[in-house]
């Protein structure tokens, strides 16, 4: 079981409203794609991005009528990106359930992602706040840039750890940052607080993706709800793989697996064993913890209270989880 993290009772309560809103907006048009969308949303997820919107939305004035659409929209964007990602990865399961491309087909999955993406911006536009739309649009742009960068560099050893950090900043961290910027802005927080919370989100997102890449190697498939070793199969050079390549006497084998576009399950298992025989996993977890420390340093200026307690707790969860 994953470590439970402290979720403020208010956030817990309002997250239920977000869940209801997600189901409502997706089914509203009665289109066929609602079924594939709802299947994905019902499979659950950690809902970290809407939680961040709600929590940072408490920084100053808590106005639920703005926060619910914003939290709903960010989860819709995230879900759309995962549905598209599963097509690219040819993944069969996510969150313990068949992916849209597995249960239907790739075409349905692409259309479902587009549909959710469209609804997200429709919901967001109801706020009538172009600053918020801009923050979200920038995050989506970054997401797409990150994903493209990842596609272009897979199966290549001609990349550095800085390339990896740029990719994960774009594909993951900036959406976490957007969640915090949106919540803090909607609460009427000061400019300096909004900036600090945006940086908190970015650092938290970096730690989240680094830890996700650890779980892809050392996680438990049952708890994760998806197979492990996918990054290796897809030729992605994540942080633990960089560290293992530095350390292992079997780096030639590991290099071959990264470069191979047709690695077998046996190859992947052997590569995972090689990585686990080094200190790569431990070193990577320490790097993730460093990002959490930076996240917490950036919110030094936020007054002590429930919001800060919640942000600390999310930080702890991100680097101490099993899914
Ligand atoms: C999951 O990460 C995927 C992402 C964080 C981003 C995917 C982005 C796109 C496919 C671009 C399309 C965007 C929109 C808005 C429709 P991962 O692959 O590391 O994690 P996983 O192991 O859970 O798949
Ligand atoms: Mg993926």
Tab-separated table of C-alpha atoms and ligand atoms in Angstrom:
chain	number	residue	atom	x	y	z
A	1	UNK	CA	0.000	0.000	0.000
A	2	UNK	CA	1.114	3.439	-0.811
A	3	UNK	CA	1.766	5.920	1.931
A	4	UNK	CA	-1.417	7.854	2.538
A	5	UNK	CA	-0.959	11.568	2.390
A	6	UNK	CA	-2.734	14.220	4.252
A	7	UNK	CA	-5.541	15.655	2.194
A	8	UNK	CA	-7.291	18.573	3.828
A	9	UNK	CA	-10.947	17.696	4.563
A	10	UNK	CA	-12.036	20.703	2.483
A	11	UNK	CA	-9.992	19.553	-0.525
A	12	UNK	CA	-11.294	15.992	-0.124
A	13	UNK	CA	-14.862	17.282	-0.108
A	14	UNK	CA	-14.372	19.569	-3.114
A	15	UNK	CA	-12.550	16.897	-5.080
A	16	UNK	CA	-15.824	14.942	-5.027
A	17	UNK	CA	-17.478	17.878	-6.783
A	18	UNK	CA	-14.681	17.830	-9.369
A	19	UNK	CA	-15.337	14.091	-9.928
A	20	UNK	CA	-19.040	14.779	-10.480
A	21	UNK	CA	-18.221	17.647	-12.808
A	22	UNK	CA	-15.806	15.487	-14.834
A	23	UNK	CA	-18.512	12.874	-15.423
A	24	UNK	CA	-21.109	15.554	-16.172
A	25	UNK	CA	-19.174	17.595	-18.733
A	26	UNK	CA	-17.898	14.540	-20.570
A	27	UNK	CA	-21.358	13.003	-20.953
A	28	UNK	CA	-23.126	16.317	-21.613
A	29	UNK	CA	-23.266	16.109	-25.406
A	30	UNK	CA	-24.403	12.510	-25.436
A	31	UNK	CA	-21.763	11.747	-28.083
A	32	UNK	CA	-20.390	8.260	-28.577
A	33	UNK	CA	-16.951	9.307	-27.342
A	34	UNK	CA	-18.397	9.885	-23.880
A	35	UNK	CA	-18.252	6.132	-23.252
A	36	UNK	CA	-14.523	5.789	-23.949
A	37	UNK	CA	-13.862	9.023	-22.039
A	38	UNK	CA	-15.811	7.928	-18.993
A	39	UNK	CA	-14.127	4.532	-18.946
A	40	UNK	CA	-10.773	6.279	-18.631
A	41	UNK	CA	-11.934	8.785	-16.039
A	42	UNK	CA	-13.629	6.087	-13.948
A	43	UNK	CA	-10.384	4.095	-13.860
A	44	UNK	CA	-9.321	6.764	-11.370
A	45	UNK	CA	-5.871	8.197	-10.924
A	46	UNK	CA	-4.212	10.191	-8.218
A	47	UNK	CA	-5.957	13.452	-9.236
A	48	UNK	CA	-2.850	15.351	-8.145
A	49	UNK	CA	-3.349	18.222	-10.599
A	50	UNK	CA	-6.912	19.093	-9.525
A	51	UNK	CA	-5.843	18.661	-5.895
A	52	UNK	CA	-3.093	21.233	-6.502
A	53	UNK	CA	-5.602	23.649	-8.053
A	54	UNK	CA	-7.909	23.325	-5.036
A	55	UNK	CA	-5.128	23.541	-2.469
A	56	UNK	CA	-3.299	26.514	-3.959
A	57	UNK	CA	-6.751	28.012	-4.512
A	58	UNK	CA	-6.898	28.407	-0.723
A	59	UNK	CA	-3.883	30.713	-0.604
A	60	UNK	CA	-6.063	33.794	-0.287
A	61	UNK	CA	-9.823	33.781	-1.094
A	62	UNK	CA	-11.320	30.355	-1.652
A	63	UNK	CA	-13.765	30.767	-4.534
A	64	UNK	CA	-15.057	27.326	-5.425
A	65	UNK	CA	-17.127	28.573	-8.359
A	66	UNK	CA	-13.859	29.342	-10.232
A	67	UNK	CA	-11.760	26.519	-8.832
A	68	UNK	CA	-14.082	23.669	-9.856
A	69	UNK	CA	-13.989	24.462	-13.607
A	70	UNK	CA	-10.206	25.029	-13.436
A	71	UNK	CA	-9.575	21.754	-11.559
A	72	UNK	CA	-11.905	19.889	-13.932
A	73	UNK	CA	-10.211	21.329	-17.014
A	74	UNK	CA	-6.701	20.400	-15.872
A	75	UNK	CA	-7.674	16.782	-15.178
A	76	UNK	CA	-9.319	16.621	-18.624
A	77	UNK	CA	-6.131	17.879	-20.307
A	78	UNK	CA	-4.061	15.374	-18.349
A	79	UNK	CA	-6.418	12.495	-19.209
A	80	UNK	CA	-6.426	13.495	-22.897
A	81	UNK	CA	-2.629	13.449	-22.928
A	82	UNK	CA	-2.512	9.991	-21.286
A	83	UNK	CA	-4.977	8.569	-23.827
A	84	UNK	CA	-2.782	9.880	-26.651
A	85	UNK	CA	0.345	8.682	-24.875
A	86	UNK	CA	-1.089	5.160	-24.670
A	87	UNK	CA	-1.574	5.162	-28.440
A	88	UNK	CA	2.061	6.194	-28.950
A	89	UNK	CA	3.254	3.594	-26.427
A	90	UNK	CA	0.828	0.941	-27.770
A	91	UNK	CA	-0.008	0.379	-24.097
A	92	UNK	CA	-2.727	-2.137	-23.216
A	93	UNK	CA	-3.366	-1.198	-19.596
A	94	UNK	CA	-3.382	1.932	-17.490
A	95	UNK	CA	-4.595	2.320	-13.917
A	96	UNK	CA	-5.374	-1.419	-13.961
A	97	UNK	CA	-7.884	-1.130	-16.822
A	98	UNK	CA	-7.631	-1.612	-20.585
A	99	UNK	CA	-6.571	1.562	-22.397
A	100	UNK	CA	-8.913	3.125	-24.972
A	101	UNK	CA	-6.670	1.897	-27.798
A	102	UNK	CA	-6.835	-1.639	-26.387
A	103	UNK	CA	-10.565	-1.683	-25.574
A	104	UNK	CA	-11.520	0.126	-28.812
A	105	UNK	CA	-8.777	1.087	-31.278
A	106	UNK	CA	-6.135	3.772	-31.900
A	107	UNK	CA	-8.522	5.928	-33.973
A	108	UNK	CA	-11.091	5.975	-31.154
A	109	UNK	CA	-8.330	6.808	-28.675
A	110	UNK	CA	-7.075	9.768	-30.729
A	111	UNK	CA	-10.618	11.108	-31.118
A	112	UNK	CA	-11.354	10.552	-27.411
A	113	UNK	CA	-8.232	12.494	-26.435
A	114	UNK	CA	-9.167	15.319	-28.817
A	115	UNK	CA	-12.714	15.324	-27.459
A	116	UNK	CA	-11.543	15.625	-23.826
A	117	UNK	CA	-9.043	18.263	-24.816
A	118	UNK	CA	-11.806	20.289	-26.490
A	119	UNK	CA	-14.095	20.001	-23.470
A	120	UNK	CA	-11.254	21.082	-21.188
A	121	UNK	CA	-10.883	24.414	-22.962
A	122	UNK	CA	-14.637	24.865	-23.248
A	123	UNK	CA	-14.944	24.448	-19.453
A	124	UNK	CA	-11.994	26.764	-18.888
A	125	UNK	CA	-13.355	29.456	-21.192
A	126	UNK	CA	-16.403	29.764	-18.931
A	127	UNK	CA	-14.146	31.471	-16.378
A	128	UNK	CA	-13.810	34.381	-18.796
A	129	UNK	CA	-10.205	34.813	-17.657
A	130	UNK	CA	-7.720	35.005	-20.521
A	131	UNK	CA	-4.712	34.855	-18.137
A	132	UNK	CA	-5.818	31.419	-16.954
A	133	UNK	CA	-6.436	30.221	-20.519
A	134	UNK	CA	-2.918	31.406	-21.412
A	135	UNK	CA	-1.309	29.518	-18.507
A	136	UNK	CA	-3.075	26.334	-19.575
A	137	UNK	CA	-2.375	26.821	-23.287
A	138	UNK	CA	1.348	27.318	-22.524
A	139	UNK	CA	1.383	24.123	-20.465
A	140	UNK	CA	-0.275	22.151	-23.269
A	141	UNK	CA	2.256	23.540	-25.758
A	142	UNK	CA	5.068	22.424	-23.463
A	143	UNK	CA	3.462	19.000	-23.092
A	144	UNK	CA	3.408	18.505	-26.836
A	145	UNK	CA	6.983	19.796	-27.233
A	146	UNK	CA	8.142	17.402	-24.488
A	147	UNK	CA	6.402	14.457	-26.081
A	148	UNK	CA	7.827	15.273	-29.535
A	149	UNK	CA	11.323	15.664	-28.068
A	150	UNK	CA	10.909	12.277	-26.386
A	151	UNK	CA	9.791	10.634	-29.634
A	152	UNK	CA	12.710	12.100	-31.554
A	153	UNK	CA	15.313	10.930	-29.053
A	154	UNK	CA	14.060	7.417	-28.298
A	155	UNK	CA	16.463	4.527	-28.927
A	156	UNK	CA	19.321	7.036	-29.067
A	157	UNK	CA	22.316	7.163	-26.736
A	158	UNK	CA	23.270	10.517	-28.140
A	159	UNK	CA	21.630	12.477	-25.317
A	160	UNK	CA	22.544	13.864	-21.933
A	161	UNK	CA	20.883	13.997	-18.549
A	162	UNK	CA	20.136	17.664	-19.273
A	163	UNK	CA	18.137	16.590	-22.341
A	164	UNK	CA	16.204	14.247	-20.052
A	165	UNK	CA	15.537	17.042	-17.549
A	166	UNK	CA	14.305	19.364	-20.323
A	167	UNK	CA	11.965	16.661	-21.622
A	168	UNK	CA	10.389	15.917	-18.263
A	169	UNK	CA	10.063	19.606	-17.451
A	170	UNK	CA	8.021	20.034	-20.627
A	171	UNK	CA	6.005	16.849	-20.611
A	172	UNK	CA	5.167	16.759	-16.890
A	173	UNK	CA	6.489	19.526	-14.643
A	174	UNK	CA	4.957	22.498	-16.412
A	175	UNK	CA	1.421	21.090	-16.109
A	176	UNK	CA	1.983	20.692	-12.347
A	177	UNK	CA	3.243	24.262	-12.323
A	178	UNK	CA	0.164	25.410	-14.292
A	179	UNK	CA	-2.120	23.759	-11.689
A	180	UNK	CA	-0.502	25.827	-8.938
A	181	UNK	CA	-0.369	29.053	-10.968
A	182	UNK	CA	-4.057	28.711	-11.819
A	183	UNK	CA	-5.148	27.920	-8.246
A	184	UNK	CA	-3.050	30.695	-6.709
A	185	UNK	CA	-4.149	33.263	-9.330
A	186	UNK	CA	-7.829	32.410	-8.862
A	187	UNK	CA	-7.449	32.810	-5.108
A	188	UNK	CA	-6.172	36.350	-5.616
A	189	UNK	CA	-2.721	35.559	-4.198
A	190	UNK	CA	-0.015	38.211	-4.585
A	191	UNK	CA	2.259	38.121	-7.630
A	192	UNK	CA	5.181	36.906	-5.539
A	193	UNK	CA	3.073	34.107	-4.016
A	194	UNK	CA	1.782	33.035	-7.440
A	195	UNK	CA	5.347	32.875	-8.740
A	196	UNK	CA	6.551	30.877	-5.727
A	197	UNK	CA	3.692	28.395	-6.021
A	198	UNK	CA	4.330	28.014	-9.753
A	199	UNK	CA	7.960	27.122	-8.982
A	200	UNK	CA	6.784	24.724	-6.260
A	201	UNK	CA	4.596	22.979	-8.863
A	202	UNK	CA	7.422	22.787	-11.373
A	203	UNK	CA	9.841	21.221	-8.880
A	204	UNK	CA	7.146	18.862	-7.605
A	205	UNK	CA	6.422	17.817	-11.207
A	206	UNK	CA	10.127	17.136	-11.841
A	207	UNK	CA	10.250	14.922	-8.742
A	208	UNK	CA	7.008	13.235	-9.788
A	209	UNK	CA	8.297	12.261	-13.257
A	210	UNK	CA	11.706	11.168	-11.943
A	211	UNK	CA	9.972	8.946	-9.399
A	212	UNK	CA	7.597	7.672	-12.101
A	213	UNK	CA	10.653	6.626	-14.095
A	214	UNK	CA	11.927	4.749	-11.025
A	215	UNK	CA	8.593	2.927	-10.753
A	216	UNK	CA	8.847	1.913	-14.416
A	217	UNK	CA	11.876	-0.151	-13.414
A	218	UNK	CA	11.344	-1.176	-9.815
A	219	UNK	CA	7.565	-0.866	-9.376
A	220	UNK	CA	4.998	-3.575	-8.753
A	221	UNK	CA	2.861	-4.088	-11.880
A	222	UNK	CA	-0.233	-4.981	-9.878
A	223	UNK	CA	-0.113	-1.858	-7.717
A	224	UNK	CA	0.920	0.349	-10.644
A	225	UNK	CA	-1.895	-0.944	-12.855
A	226	UNK	CA	0.424	-1.061	-15.877
A	227	UNK	CA	3.411	-3.141	-16.983
A	228	UNK	CA	6.922	-2.119	-16.003
A	229	UNK	CA	9.895	-1.812	-18.354
A	230	UNK	CA	7.951	0.220	-20.928
A	231	UNK	CA	10.548	3.019	-20.975
A	232	UNK	CA	13.285	0.505	-21.790
A	233	UNK	CA	11.142	-1.147	-24.440
A	234	UNK	CA	10.468	2.261	-25.979
A	235	UNK	CA	14.169	3.155	-25.835
A	236	UNK	CA	13.721	6.049	-23.427
A	237	UNK	CA	16.850	6.955	-21.514
A	238	UNK	CA	15.474	7.948	-18.132
A	239	UNK	CA	17.490	9.028	-15.097
A	240	UNK	CA	17.981	5.520	-13.585
A	241	UNK	CA	19.152	4.283	-16.987
A	242	UNK	CA	21.696	7.116	-17.282
A	243	UNK	CA	23.050	6.288	-13.812
A	244	UNK	CA	23.155	2.537	-14.479
A	245	UNK	CA	25.000	3.108	-17.775
A	246	UNK	CA	27.649	5.054	-15.835
A	247	UNK	CA	28.099	2.328	-13.232
A	248	UNK	CA	27.575	-1.129	-14.653
A	249	UNK	CA	30.278	-3.262	-16.236
A	250	UNK	CA	27.436	-4.525	-18.469
A	251	UNK	CA	26.818	-1.107	-20.013
A	252	UNK	CA	27.313	-2.518	-23.532
A	253	UNK	CA	24.329	-4.829	-23.028
A	254	UNK	CA	22.217	-2.027	-21.580
A	255	UNK	CA	23.156	0.238	-24.499
A	256	UNK	CA	22.073	-2.466	-26.949
A	257	UNK	CA	18.667	-2.780	-25.254
A	258	UNK	CA	18.125	1.002	-25.417
A	259	UNK	CA	19.038	1.072	-29.119
A	260	UNK	CA	17.068	-2.046	-30.043
A	261	UNK	CA	13.627	-1.263	-31.448
A	262	UNK	CA	12.564	-4.893	-30.993
A	263	UNK	CA	13.700	-5.834	-27.480
A	264	UNK	CA	12.123	-9.035	-26.152
A	265	UNK	CA	10.638	-9.440	-22.669
A	266	UNK	CA	13.766	-11.408	-21.750
A	267	UNK	CA	16.017	-8.506	-22.842
A	268	UNK	CA	13.965	-6.069	-20.760
A	269	UNK	CA	14.030	-8.344	-17.685
A	270	UNK	CA	17.798	-8.730	-17.957
A	271	UNK	CA	18.235	-4.964	-18.389
A	272	UNK	CA	16.091	-4.315	-15.301
A	273	UNK	CA	18.240	-6.763	-13.296
A	274	UNK	CA	21.366	-4.959	-14.458
A	275	UNK	CA	19.943	-1.577	-13.415
A	276	UNK	CA	18.878	-3.002	-10.046
A	277	UNK	CA	22.365	-4.370	-9.418
A	278	UNK	CA	23.708	-0.791	-9.426
A	279	UNK	CA	22.907	2.134	-7.148
A	280	UNK	CA	20.960	3.817	-9.980
A	281	UNK	CA	17.541	3.464	-8.331
A	282	UNK	CA	18.764	4.841	-5.007
A	283	UNK	CA	20.613	7.716	-6.690
A	284	UNK	CA	17.533	8.565	-8.768
A	285	UNK	CA	15.265	8.539	-5.704
A	286	UNK	CA	17.719	10.940	-4.045
A	287	UNK	CA	17.538	13.264	-7.061
A	288	UNK	CA	13.723	13.220	-6.833
A	289	UNK	CA	13.991	14.108	-3.136
A	290	UNK	CA	16.303	17.004	-4.042
A	291	UNK	CA	13.566	18.417	-6.291
A	292	UNK	CA	11.077	18.113	-3.427
A	293	UNK	CA	13.486	20.027	-1.178
A	294	UNK	CA	13.699	22.761	-3.835
A	295	UNK	CA	9.891	22.784	-4.126
A	296	UNK	CA	9.592	23.352	-0.382
A	297	UNK	CA	12.290	26.045	-0.381
A	298	UNK	CA	10.338	28.030	-2.986
A	299	UNK	CA	7.316	28.243	-0.690
A	300	UNK	CA	9.297	29.576	2.267
A	301	UNK	CA	7.489	32.878	1.828
A	302	UNK	CA	4.009	31.322	2.009
A	303	UNK	CA	2.544	31.779	5.484
A	304	UNK	CA	2.449	28.710	7.742
A	305	UNK	CA	-0.992	27.151	7.695
A	306	UNK	CA	-3.200	24.518	6.111
A	307	UNK	CA	-2.119	25.230	2.514
A	308	UNK	CA	1.551	24.860	3.314
A	309	UNK	CA	0.910	21.716	5.341
A	310	UNK	CA	-0.945	20.226	2.386
A	311	UNK	CA	1.815	21.167	-0.066
A	312	UNK	CA	4.443	19.552	2.193
A	313	UNK	CA	2.360	16.423	2.446
A	314	UNK	CA	1.972	16.132	-1.340
A	315	UNK	CA	5.749	16.510	-1.620
A	316	UNK	CA	6.249	13.591	0.757
A	317	UNK	CA	3.745	11.450	-1.130
A	318	UNK	CA	5.338	12.031	-4.538
A	319	UNK	CA	8.662	10.503	-3.483
A	320	UNK	CA	7.225	7.791	-1.241
A	321	UNK	CA	4.610	6.052	-3.334
A	322	UNK	CA	4.057	2.750	-5.062
A	323	UNK	CA	1.790	3.930	-7.887
B	1	LIG	C1	2.814	10.202	-19.557
B	1	LIG	O1	4.163	10.091	-19.204
B	1	LIG	C2	2.597	11.203	-20.663
B	1	LIG	C3	2.739	12.539	-20.578
B	1	LIG	C4	3.118	13.171	-19.299
B	1	LIG	C5	2.493	13.488	-21.706
B	1	LIG	C6	1.894	12.934	-22.967
B	1	LIG	C7	1.643	14.018	-23.964
B	1	LIG	C8	1.168	13.850	-25.215
B	1	LIG	C9	0.866	12.493	-25.765
B	1	LIG	C10	0.924	15.046	-26.076
B	1	LIG	C11	-0.553	15.204	-26.413
B	1	LIG	C12	-1.176	16.234	-25.570
B	1	LIG	C13	-2.511	16.587	-25.494
B	1	LIG	C14	-2.865	17.745	-24.679
B	1	LIG	C15	-3.648	15.880	-26.120
B	1	LIG	P1	4.946	8.710	-19.316
B	1	LIG	O2	4.807	8.184	-20.709
B	1	LIG	O3	6.314	8.919	-18.802
B	1	LIG	O4	4.170	7.830	-18.244
B	1	LIG	P2	3.392	6.457	-18.372
B	1	LIG	O5	4.358	5.418	-17.981
B	1	LIG	O6	2.280	6.563	-17.369
B	1	LIG	O7	2.900	6.316	-19.778
B	2	LIG	MG1	3.928	6.587	-21.569
